mmCIF file of N, CA and C in Angstrom:
data_model
loop_
_atom_site.group_PDB
_atom_site.id
_atom_site.type_symbol
_atom_site.label_atom_id
_atom_site.label_comp_id
_atom_site.label_asym_id
_atom_site.label_seq_id
_atom_site.Cartn_x
_atom_site.Cartn_y
_atom_site.Cartn_z
ATOM 1 N N MET A 1 137.448 74.371 -24.335
ATOM 2 C CA MET A 1 138.610 73.626 -24.783
ATOM 3 C C MET A 1 139.645 73.564 -23.657
ATOM 4 N N THR A 2 140.302 72.445 -23.577
ATOM 5 C CA THR A 2 141.374 72.312 -22.595
ATOM 6 C C THR A 2 142.651 72.885 -23.174
ATOM 7 N N SER A 3 143.691 72.951 -22.376
ATOM 8 C CA SER A 3 144.963 73.503 -22.826
ATOM 9 C C SER A 3 145.591 72.671 -23.944
ATOM 10 N N ASN A 4 145.219 71.395 -24.063
ATOM 11 C CA ASN A 4 145.777 70.565 -25.126
ATOM 12 C C ASN A 4 144.914 70.579 -26.381
ATOM 13 N N GLY A 5 143.901 71.467 -26.413
ATOM 14 C CA GLY A 5 143.081 71.622 -27.609
ATOM 15 C C GLY A 5 141.920 70.649 -27.721
ATOM 16 N N ILE A 6 141.699 69.816 -26.722
ATOM 17 C CA ILE A 6 140.599 68.849 -26.750
ATOM 18 C C ILE A 6 139.348 69.500 -26.170
ATOM 19 N N ASP A 7 138.251 69.344 -26.873
ATOM 20 C CA ASP A 7 136.979 69.887 -26.411
ATOM 21 C C ASP A 7 136.413 68.934 -25.358
ATOM 22 N N ASP A 8 136.347 69.382 -24.107
ATOM 23 C CA ASP A 8 135.867 68.517 -23.029
ATOM 24 C C ASP A 8 134.450 68.864 -22.601
ATOM 25 N N ARG A 9 133.764 69.720 -23.345
ATOM 26 C CA ARG A 9 132.390 70.067 -23.008
ATOM 27 C C ARG A 9 131.506 68.827 -23.115
ATOM 28 N N ILE A 10 130.413 68.867 -22.374
ATOM 29 C CA ILE A 10 129.506 67.719 -22.362
ATOM 30 C C ILE A 10 128.126 68.135 -22.876
ATOM 31 N N ASP A 11 127.435 67.186 -23.458
ATOM 32 C CA ASP A 11 126.060 67.358 -23.924
ATOM 33 C C ASP A 11 125.202 67.634 -22.687
ATOM 34 N N VAL A 12 124.482 68.751 -22.680
ATOM 35 C CA VAL A 12 123.697 69.131 -21.493
ATOM 36 C C VAL A 12 122.611 68.127 -21.153
ATOM 37 N N ARG A 13 122.216 67.317 -22.113
ATOM 38 C CA ARG A 13 121.157 66.339 -21.851
ATOM 39 C C ARG A 13 121.647 65.183 -20.986
ATOM 40 N N GLY A 14 122.945 64.902 -21.011
ATOM 41 C CA GLY A 14 123.498 63.795 -20.229
ATOM 42 C C GLY A 14 123.327 63.977 -18.729
ATOM 43 N N PRO A 15 123.801 65.105 -18.160
ATOM 44 C CA PRO A 15 123.608 65.309 -16.722
ATOM 45 C C PRO A 15 122.137 65.371 -16.311
ATOM 46 N N ARG A 16 121.296 65.876 -17.189
ATOM 47 C CA ARG A 16 119.872 65.934 -16.869
ATOM 48 C C ARG A 16 119.277 64.522 -16.816
ATOM 49 N N PHE A 17 119.703 63.658 -17.728
ATOM 50 C CA PHE A 17 119.296 62.256 -17.699
ATOM 51 C C PHE A 17 119.790 61.596 -16.409
ATOM 52 N N GLY A 18 121.047 61.865 -16.059
ATOM 53 C CA GLY A 18 121.604 61.331 -14.814
ATOM 54 C C GLY A 18 120.839 61.813 -13.597
ATOM 55 N N ALA A 19 120.411 63.077 -13.632
ATOM 56 C CA ALA A 19 119.614 63.616 -12.521
ATOM 57 C C ALA A 19 118.272 62.906 -12.409
ATOM 58 N N ALA A 20 117.689 62.550 -13.549
ATOM 59 C CA ALA A 20 116.414 61.825 -13.519
ATOM 60 C C ALA A 20 116.592 60.452 -12.884
ATOM 61 N N LEU A 21 117.651 59.742 -13.276
ATOM 62 C CA LEU A 21 117.916 58.430 -12.658
ATOM 63 C C LEU A 21 118.216 58.586 -11.173
ATOM 64 N N THR A 22 118.980 59.604 -10.843
ATOM 65 C CA THR A 22 119.304 59.880 -9.444
ATOM 66 C C THR A 22 118.037 60.135 -8.642
ATOM 67 N N ALA A 23 117.122 60.911 -9.201
ATOM 68 C CA ALA A 23 115.864 61.202 -8.508
ATOM 69 C C ALA A 23 115.079 59.922 -8.253
ATOM 70 N N VAL A 24 115.053 59.034 -9.230
ATOM 71 C CA VAL A 24 114.336 57.765 -9.056
ATOM 72 C C VAL A 24 114.978 56.943 -7.940
ATOM 73 N N VAL A 25 116.307 56.852 -7.961
ATOM 74 C CA VAL A 25 117.017 56.067 -6.937
ATOM 75 C C VAL A 25 116.788 56.679 -5.555
ATOM 76 N N LEU A 26 116.902 57.999 -5.444
ATOM 77 C CA LEU A 26 116.733 58.635 -4.135
ATOM 78 C C LEU A 26 115.294 58.544 -3.641
ATOM 79 N N ALA A 27 114.335 58.618 -4.546
ATOM 80 C CA ALA A 27 112.935 58.412 -4.142
ATOM 81 C C ALA A 27 112.752 56.991 -3.619
ATOM 82 N N ALA A 28 113.393 56.029 -4.266
ATOM 83 C CA ALA A 28 113.315 54.636 -3.798
ATOM 84 C C ALA A 28 113.953 54.494 -2.422
ATOM 85 N N VAL A 29 115.023 55.250 -2.165
ATOM 86 C CA VAL A 29 115.652 55.224 -0.835
ATOM 87 C C VAL A 29 114.666 55.753 0.204
ATOM 88 N N LEU A 30 113.981 56.853 -0.112
ATOM 89 C CA LEU A 30 113.010 57.411 0.839
ATOM 90 C C LEU A 30 111.866 56.454 1.115
ATOM 91 N N ILE A 31 111.421 55.770 0.080
ATOM 92 C CA ILE A 31 110.306 54.827 0.238
ATOM 93 C C ILE A 31 110.729 53.597 1.031
ATOM 94 N N SER A 32 111.926 53.079 0.713
ATOM 95 C CA SER A 32 112.364 51.813 1.302
ATOM 96 C C SER A 32 113.221 51.974 2.562
ATOM 97 N N GLY A 33 113.859 53.139 2.705
ATOM 98 C CA GLY A 33 114.803 53.314 3.809
ATOM 99 C C GLY A 33 116.069 52.506 3.614
ATOM 100 N N SER A 34 116.365 52.127 2.372
ATOM 101 C CA SER A 34 117.506 51.264 2.077
ATOM 102 C C SER A 34 118.835 52.017 2.068
ATOM 103 N N GLY A 35 119.667 51.702 3.025
ATOM 104 C CA GLY A 35 121.021 52.241 3.047
ATOM 105 C C GLY A 35 121.856 51.709 1.903
ATOM 106 N N TRP A 36 121.579 50.485 1.477
ATOM 107 C CA TRP A 36 122.328 49.889 0.364
ATOM 108 C C TRP A 36 122.072 50.635 -0.936
ATOM 109 N N LEU A 37 120.844 51.015 -1.150
ATOM 110 C CA LEU A 37 120.516 51.771 -2.352
ATOM 111 C C LEU A 37 121.155 53.160 -2.305
ATOM 112 N N LEU A 38 121.171 53.756 -1.131
ATOM 113 C CA LEU A 38 121.844 55.049 -0.976
ATOM 114 C C LEU A 38 123.346 54.883 -1.171
ATOM 115 N N ALA A 39 123.903 53.766 -0.748
ATOM 116 C CA ALA A 39 125.332 53.507 -0.976
ATOM 117 C C ALA A 39 125.638 53.427 -2.470
ATOM 118 N N TRP A 40 124.729 52.788 -3.239
ATOM 119 C CA TRP A 40 124.902 52.744 -4.695
ATOM 120 C C TRP A 40 124.940 54.169 -5.263
ATOM 121 N N GLN A 41 123.992 54.996 -4.824
ATOM 122 C CA GLN A 41 123.947 56.360 -5.348
ATOM 123 C C GLN A 41 125.188 57.137 -4.926
ATOM 124 N N ALA A 42 125.676 56.900 -3.718
ATOM 125 C CA ALA A 42 126.914 57.552 -3.275
ATOM 126 C C ALA A 42 128.081 57.151 -4.180
ATOM 127 N N LEU A 43 128.129 55.890 -4.559
ATOM 128 C CA LEU A 43 129.178 55.430 -5.473
ATOM 129 C C LEU A 43 129.062 56.135 -6.822
ATOM 130 N N VAL A 44 127.850 56.275 -7.336
ATOM 131 C CA VAL A 44 127.641 56.986 -8.611
ATOM 132 C C VAL A 44 128.112 58.434 -8.481
ATOM 133 N N PHE A 45 127.740 59.086 -7.379
ATOM 134 C CA PHE A 45 128.199 60.453 -7.145
ATOM 135 C C PHE A 45 129.727 60.506 -7.069
ATOM 136 N N ALA A 46 130.326 59.559 -6.383
ATOM 137 C CA ALA A 46 131.781 59.554 -6.217
ATOM 138 C C ALA A 46 132.500 59.423 -7.560
ATOM 139 N N VAL A 47 132.020 58.543 -8.413
ATOM 140 C CA VAL A 47 132.632 58.392 -9.738
ATOM 141 C C VAL A 47 132.503 59.692 -10.518
ATOM 142 N N GLY A 48 131.327 60.308 -10.482
ATOM 143 C CA GLY A 48 131.125 61.569 -11.187
ATOM 144 C C GLY A 48 131.989 62.692 -10.641
ATOM 145 N N ALA A 49 132.208 62.696 -9.334
ATOM 146 C CA ALA A 49 133.004 63.749 -8.708
ATOM 147 C C ALA A 49 134.502 63.536 -8.915
ATOM 148 N N VAL A 50 134.942 62.297 -8.835
ATOM 149 C CA VAL A 50 136.379 62.017 -8.909
ATOM 150 C C VAL A 50 136.856 61.800 -10.345
ATOM 151 N N ALA A 51 136.165 60.967 -11.086
ATOM 152 C CA ALA A 51 136.627 60.608 -12.434
ATOM 153 C C ALA A 51 136.036 61.513 -13.509
ATOM 154 N N ALA A 52 135.063 62.302 -13.198
ATOM 155 C CA ALA A 52 134.356 63.221 -14.105
ATOM 156 C C ALA A 52 132.981 62.664 -14.430
ATOM 157 N N VAL A 53 132.065 63.569 -14.656
ATOM 158 C CA VAL A 53 130.670 63.211 -14.896
ATOM 159 C C VAL A 53 130.540 62.265 -16.085
ATOM 160 N N ARG A 54 131.348 62.475 -17.120
ATOM 161 C CA ARG A 54 131.222 61.634 -18.321
ATOM 162 C C ARG A 54 131.610 60.181 -18.075
ATOM 163 N N HIS A 55 132.204 59.868 -16.930
ATOM 164 C CA HIS A 55 132.604 58.495 -16.620
ATOM 165 C C HIS A 55 131.668 57.807 -15.630
ATOM 166 N N SER A 56 130.612 58.488 -15.215
ATOM 167 C CA SER A 56 129.701 57.889 -14.239
ATOM 168 C C SER A 56 128.850 56.809 -14.900
ATOM 169 N N PRO A 57 128.314 55.895 -14.110
ATOM 170 C CA PRO A 57 127.450 54.852 -14.675
ATOM 171 C C PRO A 57 126.239 55.417 -15.420
ATOM 172 N N TYR A 58 125.667 56.495 -14.922
ATOM 173 C CA TYR A 58 124.501 57.068 -15.580
ATOM 174 C C TYR A 58 124.891 57.719 -16.909
ATOM 175 N N ALA A 59 126.087 58.300 -16.989
ATOM 176 C CA ALA A 59 126.569 58.858 -18.259
ATOM 177 C C ALA A 59 126.774 57.739 -19.275
ATOM 178 N N TRP A 60 127.249 56.598 -18.802
ATOM 179 C CA TRP A 60 127.426 55.453 -19.706
ATOM 180 C C TRP A 60 126.066 55.008 -20.249
ATOM 181 N N LEU A 61 125.061 54.920 -19.382
ATOM 182 C CA LEU A 61 123.720 54.549 -19.848
ATOM 183 C C LEU A 61 123.190 55.557 -20.869
ATOM 184 N N PHE A 62 123.416 56.836 -20.605
ATOM 185 C CA PHE A 62 122.994 57.866 -21.546
ATOM 186 C C PHE A 62 123.692 57.673 -22.889
ATOM 187 N N LYS A 63 124.988 57.463 -22.830
ATOM 188 C CA LYS A 63 125.781 57.307 -24.058
ATOM 189 C C LYS A 63 125.362 56.082 -24.870
ATOM 190 N N VAL A 64 125.077 54.981 -24.198
ATOM 191 C CA VAL A 64 124.780 53.727 -24.880
ATOM 192 C C VAL A 64 123.309 53.585 -25.256
ATOM 193 N N LEU A 65 122.406 53.962 -24.357
ATOM 194 C CA LEU A 65 120.985 53.702 -24.583
ATOM 195 C C LEU A 65 120.180 54.889 -25.103
ATOM 196 N N VAL A 66 120.526 56.090 -24.679
ATOM 197 C CA VAL A 66 119.703 57.246 -24.980
ATOM 198 C C VAL A 66 120.277 58.096 -26.117
ATOM 199 N N ARG A 67 121.514 58.476 -26.011
ATOM 200 C CA ARG A 67 122.148 59.394 -26.973
ATOM 201 C C ARG A 67 122.006 58.940 -28.426
ATOM 202 N N PRO A 68 122.160 57.639 -28.747
ATOM 203 C CA PRO A 68 122.017 57.229 -30.152
ATOM 204 C C PRO A 68 120.621 57.476 -30.730
ATOM 205 N N ARG A 69 119.626 57.632 -29.882
ATOM 206 C CA ARG A 69 118.251 57.836 -30.346
ATOM 207 C C ARG A 69 117.862 59.306 -30.444
ATOM 208 N N LEU A 70 118.769 60.190 -30.073
ATOM 209 C CA LEU A 70 118.495 61.625 -30.066
ATOM 210 C C LEU A 70 119.179 62.316 -31.234
ATOM 211 N N PRO A 71 118.665 63.476 -31.617
ATOM 212 C CA PRO A 71 119.386 64.256 -32.632
ATOM 213 C C PRO A 71 120.715 64.754 -32.055
ATOM 214 N N ALA A 72 121.569 65.219 -32.911
ATOM 215 C CA ALA A 72 122.873 65.735 -32.471
ATOM 216 C C ALA A 72 122.662 66.831 -31.422
ATOM 217 N N PRO A 73 123.537 66.884 -30.445
ATOM 218 C CA PRO A 73 123.384 67.908 -29.405
ATOM 219 C C PRO A 73 123.582 69.307 -29.977
ATOM 220 N N THR A 74 122.827 70.237 -29.442
ATOM 221 C CA THR A 74 122.959 71.639 -29.858
ATOM 222 C C THR A 74 123.480 72.505 -28.718
ATOM 223 N N ALA A 75 123.499 71.964 -27.511
ATOM 224 C CA ALA A 75 123.972 72.727 -26.356
ATOM 225 C C ALA A 75 124.970 71.883 -25.570
ATOM 226 N N PHE A 76 126.036 72.529 -25.186
ATOM 227 C CA PHE A 76 127.097 71.876 -24.421
ATOM 228 C C PHE A 76 127.399 72.711 -23.196
ATOM 229 N N GLU A 77 128.045 72.077 -22.206
ATOM 230 C CA GLU A 77 128.444 72.815 -21.016
ATOM 231 C C GLU A 77 129.802 72.344 -20.528
ATOM 232 N N ASP A 78 130.422 73.212 -19.772
ATOM 233 C CA ASP A 78 131.679 72.902 -19.123
ATOM 234 C C ASP A 78 131.409 71.800 -18.099
ATOM 235 N N PRO A 79 132.245 70.768 -18.028
ATOM 236 C CA PRO A 79 131.974 69.685 -17.082
ATOM 237 C C PRO A 79 132.255 70.033 -15.618
ATOM 238 N N ALA A 80 132.931 71.145 -15.352
ATOM 239 C CA ALA A 80 133.287 71.474 -13.961
ATOM 240 C C ALA A 80 132.071 71.703 -13.060
ATOM 241 N N PRO A 81 131.074 72.497 -13.453
ATOM 242 C CA PRO A 81 129.923 72.669 -12.553
ATOM 243 C C PRO A 81 129.176 71.360 -12.258
ATOM 244 N N PRO A 82 128.873 70.513 -13.267
ATOM 245 C CA PRO A 82 128.222 69.242 -12.921
ATOM 246 C C PRO A 82 129.102 68.340 -12.048
ATOM 247 N N ARG A 83 130.401 68.412 -12.250
ATOM 248 C CA ARG A 83 131.306 67.604 -11.409
ATOM 249 C C ARG A 83 131.237 68.082 -9.961
ATOM 250 N N PHE A 84 131.210 69.393 -9.773
ATOM 251 C CA PHE A 84 131.058 69.939 -8.428
ATOM 252 C C PHE A 84 129.715 69.513 -7.836
ATOM 253 N N ALA A 85 128.671 69.539 -8.658
ATOM 254 C CA ALA A 85 127.346 69.122 -8.199
ATOM 255 C C ALA A 85 127.366 67.666 -7.739
ATOM 256 N N GLN A 86 128.129 66.829 -8.418
ATOM 257 C CA GLN A 86 128.265 65.432 -7.995
ATOM 258 C C GLN A 86 128.934 65.352 -6.627
ATOM 259 N N SER A 87 129.878 66.247 -6.373
ATOM 260 C CA SER A 87 130.530 66.291 -5.056
ATOM 261 C C SER A 87 129.547 66.685 -3.966
ATOM 262 N N VAL A 88 128.684 67.645 -4.279
ATOM 263 C CA VAL A 88 127.657 68.057 -3.317
ATOM 264 C C VAL A 88 126.703 66.888 -3.057
ATOM 265 N N GLY A 89 126.291 66.215 -4.126
ATOM 266 C CA GLY A 89 125.427 65.048 -3.970
ATOM 267 C C GLY A 89 126.089 63.967 -3.144
ATOM 268 N N LEU A 90 127.387 63.764 -3.377
ATOM 269 C CA LEU A 90 128.143 62.771 -2.592
ATOM 270 C C LEU A 90 128.134 63.148 -1.113
ATOM 271 N N PHE A 91 128.325 64.423 -0.823
ATOM 272 C CA PHE A 91 128.293 64.869 0.576
ATOM 273 C C PHE A 91 126.963 64.502 1.236
ATOM 274 N N PHE A 92 125.851 64.825 0.567
ATOM 275 C CA PHE A 92 124.544 64.518 1.147
ATOM 276 C C PHE A 92 124.314 63.009 1.264
ATOM 277 N N ALA A 93 124.778 62.255 0.284
ATOM 278 C CA ALA A 93 124.631 60.800 0.349
ATOM 279 C C ALA A 93 125.440 60.229 1.511
ATOM 280 N N LEU A 94 126.637 60.756 1.732
ATOM 281 C CA LEU A 94 127.463 60.265 2.841
ATOM 282 C C LEU A 94 126.859 60.632 4.189
ATOM 283 N N VAL A 95 126.294 61.836 4.281
ATOM 284 C CA VAL A 95 125.599 62.217 5.520
ATOM 285 C C VAL A 95 124.422 61.279 5.743
ATOM 286 N N GLY A 96 123.685 60.994 4.681
ATOM 287 C CA GLY A 96 122.558 60.067 4.783
ATOM 288 C C GLY A 96 122.999 58.684 5.208
ATOM 289 N N LEU A 97 124.082 58.202 4.613
ATOM 290 C CA LEU A 97 124.604 56.881 4.997
ATOM 291 C C LEU A 97 125.038 56.863 6.451
ATOM 292 N N ALA A 98 125.676 57.935 6.890
ATOM 293 C CA ALA A 98 126.089 58.011 8.294
ATOM 294 C C ALA A 98 124.864 57.958 9.203
ATOM 295 N N GLY A 99 123.821 58.672 8.817
ATOM 296 C CA GLY A 99 122.590 58.643 9.612
ATOM 297 C C GLY A 99 122.011 57.249 9.711
ATOM 298 N N PHE A 100 121.919 56.558 8.564
ATOM 299 C CA PHE A 100 121.404 55.184 8.588
ATOM 300 C C PHE A 100 122.303 54.275 9.414
ATOM 301 N N ALA A 101 123.622 54.477 9.308
ATOM 302 C CA ALA A 101 124.584 53.597 9.994
ATOM 303 C C ALA A 101 124.522 53.726 11.514
ATOM 304 N N VAL A 102 124.289 54.936 12.007
ATOM 305 C CA VAL A 102 124.278 55.134 13.459
ATOM 306 C C VAL A 102 122.877 55.062 14.048
ATOM 307 N N GLY A 103 121.897 54.732 13.224
ATOM 308 C CA GLY A 103 120.537 54.583 13.729
ATOM 309 C C GLY A 103 119.735 55.864 13.747
ATOM 310 N N ALA A 104 120.271 56.938 13.158
ATOM 311 C CA ALA A 104 119.540 58.200 13.071
ATOM 312 C C ALA A 104 118.802 58.224 11.728
ATOM 313 N N GLN A 105 117.752 57.434 11.672
ATOM 314 C CA GLN A 105 116.975 57.295 10.434
ATOM 315 C C GLN A 105 116.536 58.656 9.904
ATOM 316 N N TRP A 106 116.168 59.551 10.793
ATOM 317 C CA TRP A 106 115.718 60.883 10.402
ATOM 318 C C TRP A 106 116.797 61.619 9.608
ATOM 319 N N LEU A 107 118.064 61.464 10.022
ATOM 320 C CA LEU A 107 119.167 62.127 9.326
ATOM 321 C C LEU A 107 119.367 61.518 7.944
ATOM 322 N N GLY A 108 119.304 60.198 7.865
ATOM 323 C CA GLY A 108 119.435 59.527 6.572
ATOM 324 C C GLY A 108 118.348 59.967 5.613
ATOM 325 N N LEU A 109 117.125 60.045 6.113
ATOM 326 C CA LEU A 109 116.009 60.446 5.264
ATOM 327 C C LEU A 109 116.069 61.926 4.895
ATOM 328 N N ALA A 110 116.470 62.775 5.836
ATOM 329 C CA ALA A 110 116.555 64.217 5.556
ATOM 330 C C ALA A 110 117.637 64.515 4.521
ATOM 331 N N ALA A 111 118.805 63.902 4.669
ATOM 332 C CA ALA A 111 119.881 64.120 3.698
ATOM 333 C C ALA A 111 119.490 63.586 2.326
ATOM 334 N N THR A 112 118.833 62.451 2.301
ATOM 335 C CA THR A 112 118.365 61.880 1.037
ATOM 336 C C THR A 112 117.322 62.786 0.401
ATOM 337 N N ALA A 113 116.415 63.319 1.196
ATOM 338 C CA ALA A 113 115.377 64.212 0.671
ATOM 339 C C ALA A 113 115.992 65.482 0.083
ATOM 340 N N ALA A 114 117.010 66.011 0.730
ATOM 341 C CA ALA A 114 117.676 67.211 0.204
ATOM 342 C C ALA A 114 118.324 66.909 -1.150
ATOM 343 N N ALA A 115 118.998 65.773 -1.245
ATOM 344 C CA ALA A 115 119.619 65.389 -2.514
ATOM 345 C C ALA A 115 118.550 65.134 -3.575
ATOM 346 N N LEU A 116 117.446 64.524 -3.180
ATOM 347 C CA LEU A 116 116.345 64.277 -4.112
ATOM 348 C C LEU A 116 115.777 65.590 -4.641
ATOM 349 N N ALA A 117 115.603 66.572 -3.781
ATOM 350 C CA ALA A 117 115.072 67.867 -4.219
ATOM 351 C C ALA A 117 115.972 68.481 -5.290
ATOM 352 N N ALA A 118 117.277 68.429 -5.070
ATOM 353 C CA ALA A 118 118.217 68.984 -6.051
ATOM 354 C C ALA A 118 118.186 68.195 -7.356
ATOM 355 N N ALA A 119 118.160 66.876 -7.259
ATOM 356 C CA ALA A 119 118.120 66.042 -8.468
ATOM 357 C C ALA A 119 116.829 66.284 -9.240
ATOM 358 N N PHE A 120 115.724 66.412 -8.534
ATOM 359 C CA PHE A 120 114.445 66.655 -9.193
ATOM 360 C C PHE A 120 114.446 67.990 -9.930
ATOM 361 N N LEU A 121 114.980 69.035 -9.302
ATOM 362 C CA LEU A 121 115.044 70.345 -9.963
ATOM 363 C C LEU A 121 115.820 70.254 -11.273
ATOM 364 N N ASN A 122 116.913 69.513 -11.260
ATOM 365 C CA ASN A 122 117.714 69.363 -12.474
ATOM 366 C C ASN A 122 116.975 68.534 -13.514
ATOM 367 N N ALA A 123 116.410 67.420 -13.084
ATOM 368 C CA ALA A 123 115.732 66.525 -14.029
ATOM 369 C C ALA A 123 114.498 67.176 -14.640
ATOM 370 N N ALA A 124 113.698 67.828 -13.832
ATOM 371 C CA ALA A 124 112.426 68.368 -14.308
ATOM 372 C C ALA A 124 112.546 69.729 -14.978
ATOM 373 N N PHE A 125 113.441 70.566 -14.459
ATOM 374 C CA PHE A 125 113.496 71.944 -14.927
ATOM 375 C C PHE A 125 114.847 72.360 -15.508
ATOM 376 N N GLY A 126 115.842 71.470 -15.445
ATOM 377 C CA GLY A 126 117.167 71.816 -15.949
ATOM 378 C C GLY A 126 117.894 72.805 -15.057
ATOM 379 N N TYR A 127 117.482 72.904 -13.801
ATOM 380 C CA TYR A 127 118.113 73.826 -12.850
ATOM 381 C C TYR A 127 118.998 73.029 -11.908
ATOM 382 N N CYS A 128 120.285 73.190 -12.049
ATOM 383 C CA CYS A 128 121.258 72.432 -11.256
ATOM 384 C C CYS A 128 121.737 73.278 -10.070
ATOM 385 N N LEU A 129 121.267 72.943 -8.880
ATOM 386 C CA LEU A 129 121.656 73.697 -7.686
ATOM 387 C C LEU A 129 123.162 73.630 -7.421
ATOM 388 N N GLY A 130 123.739 72.440 -7.563
ATOM 389 C CA GLY A 130 125.183 72.294 -7.352
ATOM 390 C C GLY A 130 125.980 73.105 -8.352
ATOM 391 N N CYS A 131 125.503 73.168 -9.592
ATOM 392 C CA CYS A 131 126.172 73.969 -10.625
ATOM 393 C C CYS A 131 126.110 75.448 -10.265
ATOM 394 N N GLU A 132 124.960 75.880 -9.779
ATOM 395 C CA GLU A 132 124.815 77.277 -9.368
ATOM 396 C C GLU A 132 125.722 77.589 -8.183
ATOM 397 N N MET A 133 125.847 76.643 -7.241
ATOM 398 C CA MET A 133 126.769 76.830 -6.115
ATOM 399 C C MET A 133 128.195 76.983 -6.625
ATOM 400 N N TYR A 134 128.565 76.154 -7.593
ATOM 401 C CA TYR A 134 129.907 76.217 -8.192
ATOM 402 C C TYR A 134 130.161 77.612 -8.771
ATOM 403 N N LEU A 135 129.210 78.109 -9.539
ATOM 404 C CA LEU A 135 129.379 79.419 -10.167
ATOM 405 C C LEU A 135 129.472 80.530 -9.126
ATOM 406 N N LEU A 136 128.650 80.447 -8.076
ATOM 407 C CA LEU A 136 128.737 81.446 -7.002
ATOM 408 C C LEU A 136 130.097 81.397 -6.307
ATOM 409 N N LEU A 137 130.587 80.203 -6.036
ATOM 410 C CA LEU A 137 131.906 80.077 -5.402
ATOM 411 C C LEU A 137 133.021 80.602 -6.305
ATOM 412 N N ARG A 138 132.918 80.342 -7.602
ATOM 413 C CA ARG A 138 133.922 80.849 -8.551
ATOM 414 C C ARG A 138 133.926 82.373 -8.570
ATOM 415 N N ARG A 139 132.747 82.970 -8.572
ATOM 416 C CA ARG A 139 132.666 84.418 -8.569
ATOM 417 C C ARG A 139 133.218 85.003 -7.280
ATOM 418 N N ALA A 140 132.920 84.341 -6.172
ATOM 419 C CA ALA A 140 133.357 84.830 -4.870
ATOM 420 C C ALA A 140 134.870 84.702 -4.681
ATOM 421 N N THR A 141 135.459 83.687 -5.289
ATOM 422 C CA THR A 141 136.902 83.473 -5.113
ATOM 423 C C THR A 141 137.738 84.046 -6.274
ATOM 424 N N GLY A 142 137.059 84.575 -7.278
ATOM 425 C CA GLY A 142 137.793 85.181 -8.408
ATOM 426 C C GLY A 142 138.159 84.176 -9.377
#
């Protein structure tokens, strides 16, 4: 709950759905080498990091297309760790875009592959590396 009494927790299935879409997009970037497609994913990450995960395009798709077909959620999570994870994804996407922009294709592909690995872990196993990083940083900083 926030200080104003509003429950801001999110359905855990939403970020996992977003991770699945992210994995598909990033795999397509690796196959095609498309900087434009990586730019789209960077924009999705940016919206999730800045405006909150629940406002990202993939969250909207989950809310409109998927959520109505599912039973009521039984598990919720704090939106801060997934939001941090979106920031980490944005970092890797921006590094990848920089690599593509300066002609360092290897850097673009390596950064994309790293982001894909994290997205795949979340989509397939529900293990969010960025969320775990967030929790470790919180513990380390008190």
